[in-house]
CSV table of C-alpha atoms in Angstrom, one decimal:
chain,number,residue,atom,x,y,z
A,1,UNK,CA,134.8,132.5,110.0
A,2,UNK,CA,131.4,132.4,111.6
A,3,UNK,CA,130.1,130.3,108.7
A,4,UNK,CA,132.8,127.6,109.2
A,5,UNK,CA,132.0,127.5,113.0
A,6,UNK,CA,128.3,127.1,112.3
A,7,UNK,CA,128.8,124.3,109.8
A,8,UNK,CA,131.1,122.5,112.2
A,9,UNK,CA,128.6,122.9,115.0
A,10,UNK,CA,125.8,121.5,112.9
A,11,UNK,CA,127.9,118.4,112.1
A,12,UNK,CA,128.6,117.6,115.8
A,13,UNK,CA,125.3,116.8,117.3
A,14,UNK,CA,124.4,115.1,120.6
A,15,UNK,CA,123.5,111.4,120.6
A,16,UNK,CA,119.8,112.1,121.2
A,17,UNK,CA,119.6,114.8,118.5
A,18,UNK,CA,116.9,114.1,115.9
A,19,UNK,CA,117.2,116.1,112.6
A,20,UNK,CA,114.5,118.6,112.2
A,21,UNK,CA,113.5,119.0,108.5
A,22,UNK,CA,111.2,121.4,106.7
A,23,UNK,CA,108.4,119.9,104.6
A,24,UNK,CA,110.4,121.1,101.5
A,25,UNK,CA,113.5,119.2,102.6
A,26,UNK,CA,111.5,116.0,103.2
A,27,UNK,CA,109.8,116.3,99.8
A,28,UNK,CA,113.2,116.9,98.1
A,29,UNK,CA,114.8,113.9,99.9
A,30,UNK,CA,111.9,111.6,99.1
A,31,UNK,CA,111.7,112.7,95.4
A,32,UNK,CA,115.4,112.4,94.9
A,33,UNK,CA,116.2,110.4,91.8
A,34,UNK,CA,117.8,107.2,93.1
A,35,UNK,CA,119.9,106.8,89.9
A,36,UNK,CA,121.3,110.3,90.4
A,37,UNK,CA,125.1,110.3,90.8
A,38,UNK,CA,125.8,110.3,94.6
A,39,UNK,CA,127.9,113.2,95.9
A,40,UNK,CA,131.5,112.7,96.8
A,41,UNK,CA,132.0,112.4,100.5
A,42,UNK,CA,135.5,113.2,101.6
A,43,UNK,CA,135.1,111.3,104.9
A,44,UNK,CA,134.3,108.0,103.3
A,45,UNK,CA,136.7,105.4,101.9
A,46,UNK,CA,134.1,103.6,99.8
A,47,UNK,CA,132.1,106.1,97.8
A,48,UNK,CA,128.5,105.2,97.1
A,49,UNK,CA,129.0,105.6,93.3
A,50,UNK,CA,131.7,102.8,93.4
A,51,UNK,CA,129.6,100.2,95.3
A,52,UNK,CA,127.7,97.4,93.7
A,53,UNK,CA,124.0,98.2,93.5
A,54,UNK,CA,121.2,95.7,93.4
A,55,UNK,CA,117.4,95.7,93.8
A,56,UNK,CA,115.6,93.8,96.6
A,57,UNK,CA,111.9,93.2,97.2
A,58,UNK,CA,110.3,93.4,100.6
A,59,UNK,CA,107.0,93.9,102.4
A,60,UNK,CA,104.2,91.5,103.3
A,61,UNK,CA,103.8,90.5,99.6
A,62,UNK,CA,107.2,91.5,98.3
A,63,UNK,CA,105.5,94.5,96.7
A,64,UNK,CA,108.1,97.1,97.5
A,65,UNK,CA,111.4,97.5,95.7
A,66,UNK,CA,114.6,99.1,97.1
A,67,UNK,CA,117.9,99.9,95.4
A,68,UNK,CA,120.7,98.8,97.8
A,69,UNK,CA,124.4,99.2,98.0
A,70,UNK,CA,126.1,95.9,98.7
A,71,UNK,CA,128.7,95.8,101.5
A,72,UNK,CA,130.5,92.6,100.7
A,73,UNK,CA,133.9,92.9,102.2
A,74,UNK,CA,135.1,93.4,105.8
A,75,UNK,CA,136.3,97.0,105.1
A,76,UNK,CA,133.0,97.9,103.4
A,77,UNK,CA,131.0,96.4,106.2
A,78,UNK,CA,133.1,98.3,108.8
A,79,UNK,CA,132.4,101.7,107.1
A,80,UNK,CA,128.7,101.0,106.3
A,81,UNK,CA,126.6,104.1,106.4
A,82,UNK,CA,129.2,106.1,108.3
A,83,UNK,CA,129.3,109.9,107.5
A,84,UNK,CA,126.2,109.7,105.2
A,85,UNK,CA,123.6,112.4,105.6
A,86,UNK,CA,119.9,112.3,105.0
A,87,UNK,CA,120.3,113.8,101.5
A,88,UNK,CA,122.5,110.8,100.6
A,89,UNK,CA,119.9,108.1,101.2
A,90,UNK,CA,116.4,108.3,99.8
A,91,UNK,CA,113.5,106.2,101.1
A,92,UNK,CA,114.0,103.9,98.1
A,93,UNK,CA,117.6,103.1,99.0
A,94,UNK,CA,119.4,101.1,101.6
A,95,UNK,CA,122.6,99.1,102.3
A,96,UNK,CA,122.9,95.4,102.7
A,97,UNK,CA,125.8,93.8,104.6
A,98,UNK,CA,126.5,90.3,103.4
A,99,UNK,CA,128.6,87.7,105.2
A,100,UNK,CA,130.0,84.4,104.0
A,101,UNK,CA,127.8,82.4,106.5
A,102,UNK,CA,125.5,83.0,109.4
A,103,UNK,CA,126.8,84.5,112.6
A,104,UNK,CA,125.3,86.2,115.6
A,105,UNK,CA,125.7,89.8,114.2
A,106,UNK,CA,125.9,93.0,116.1
A,107,UNK,CA,125.9,96.6,114.8
A,108,UNK,CA,126.3,100.1,116.4
A,109,UNK,CA,126.1,103.6,115.1
A,110,UNK,CA,129.6,105.0,115.4
A,111,UNK,CA,130.0,108.0,113.0
A,112,UNK,CA,126.5,107.3,111.6
A,113,UNK,CA,124.8,110.7,111.3
A,114,UNK,CA,121.2,109.6,110.5
A,115,UNK,CA,118.7,107.3,112.3
A,116,UNK,CA,118.4,103.9,110.6
A,117,UNK,CA,116.2,100.8,110.7
A,118,UNK,CA,118.1,97.6,110.6
A,119,UNK,CA,116.8,94.1,109.8
A,120,UNK,CA,118.9,91.0,110.4
A,121,UNK,CA,118.1,88.2,107.9
A,122,UNK,CA,119.0,84.5,108.0
A,123,UNK,CA,120.6,82.8,104.9
A,124,UNK,CA,117.1,82.3,103.4
A,125,UNK,CA,116.3,86.0,103.6
A,126,UNK,CA,113.9,85.7,106.5
A,127,UNK,CA,114.0,88.6,109.0
A,128,UNK,CA,115.0,87.4,112.5
A,129,UNK,CA,115.3,90.8,114.3
A,130,UNK,CA,114.5,94.5,113.6
A,131,UNK,CA,115.6,97.7,115.4
A,132,UNK,CA,115.4,101.4,114.9
A,133,UNK,CA,118.9,102.8,115.7
A,134,UNK,CA,119.7,106.3,117.0
A,135,UNK,CA,122.4,108.5,115.2
A,136,UNK,CA,125.9,108.3,116.8
A,137,UNK,CA,124.9,105.7,119.3
A,138,UNK,CA,128.0,103.8,120.3
A,139,UNK,CA,126.5,102.5,123.6
A,140,UNK,CA,123.7,100.4,122.4
A,141,UNK,CA,124.5,96.9,121.0
A,142,UNK,CA,122.0,96.2,118.3
A,143,UNK,CA,122.4,92.4,118.2
A,144,UNK,CA,120.7,89.9,115.9
A,145,UNK,CA,119.8,87.6,118.8
A,146,UNK,CA,120.0,84.7,116.3
A,147,UNK,CA,122.3,83.6,113.5
A,148,UNK,CA,122.1,86.0,110.5
A,149,UNK,CA,123.8,86.2,107.2
A,150,UNK,CA,122.6,89.6,106.1
A,151,UNK,CA,121.9,93.0,107.7
A,152,UNK,CA,119.7,95.5,105.8
A,153,UNK,CA,119.9,99.2,106.8
A,154,UNK,CA,117.4,101.8,105.6
A,155,UNK,CA,116.2,105.2,106.8
A,156,UNK,CA,114.5,105.1,110.2
A,157,UNK,CA,110.7,104.5,110.0
A,158,UNK,CA,110.7,102.9,106.6
A,159,UNK,CA,110.1,99.3,107.8
A,160,UNK,CA,107.1,100.5,109.8
A,161,UNK,CA,105.8,102.5,106.8
A,162,UNK,CA,106.1,99.4,104.5
A,163,UNK,CA,104.8,97.0,107.2
A,164,UNK,CA,108.0,95.0,107.2
A,165,UNK,CA,108.1,92.6,110.2
A,166,UNK,CA,110.1,89.8,111.8
A,167,UNK,CA,109.3,86.5,110.0
A,168,UNK,CA,108.8,88.0,106.6
A,169,UNK,CA,111.1,87.1,103.7
A,170,UNK,CA,113.1,89.6,101.7
A,171,UNK,CA,114.0,88.7,98.1
A,172,UNK,CA,117.7,89.1,97.7
A,173,UNK,CA,119.4,88.6,94.3
A,174,UNK,CA,121.9,85.7,93.9
A,175,UNK,CA,124.5,88.4,92.9
A,176,UNK,CA,124.6,89.6,96.5
A,177,UNK,CA,127.6,87.6,97.9
A,178,UNK,CA,130.4,88.1,100.4
A,179,UNK,CA,133.9,88.7,99.0
A,180,UNK,CA,137.3,88.4,100.6
């Protein structure tokens, strides 16, 4: 009984909580094979293993590659990275939200358990705005400020580490298209 209570208590964290990881946990998470079968998450409608995966290039000289899950329908975009944990997303993975055309976009962190970086991109793949978002933050409105067709989410701190900045272009494959 005590184990169940502790597990539940660990899942319900305050908005400002930042996960504290040991060096071993960080190393395991960073070394995770990105092609490894994602674990089943009972809280998610769209399992990571069932989503379209693509590769994008980013960075000042497009020298970094990320494997991304494509969120190409309204229902997929609504779920986004909800209920994923740090172990589910490596530094070499992310999620791209693609829309049919450019809109002023806005995201929040409802039911999102890990801190994320978000970059809004115009239809040409140029970054128009970047934020670092806090877990479970349903108060802050992380808006694009300009028209955007894509939103790219990755683990918090990755954009800074890779020197990704507003004005840079991200190379997105033509197979990344909105559906429905």
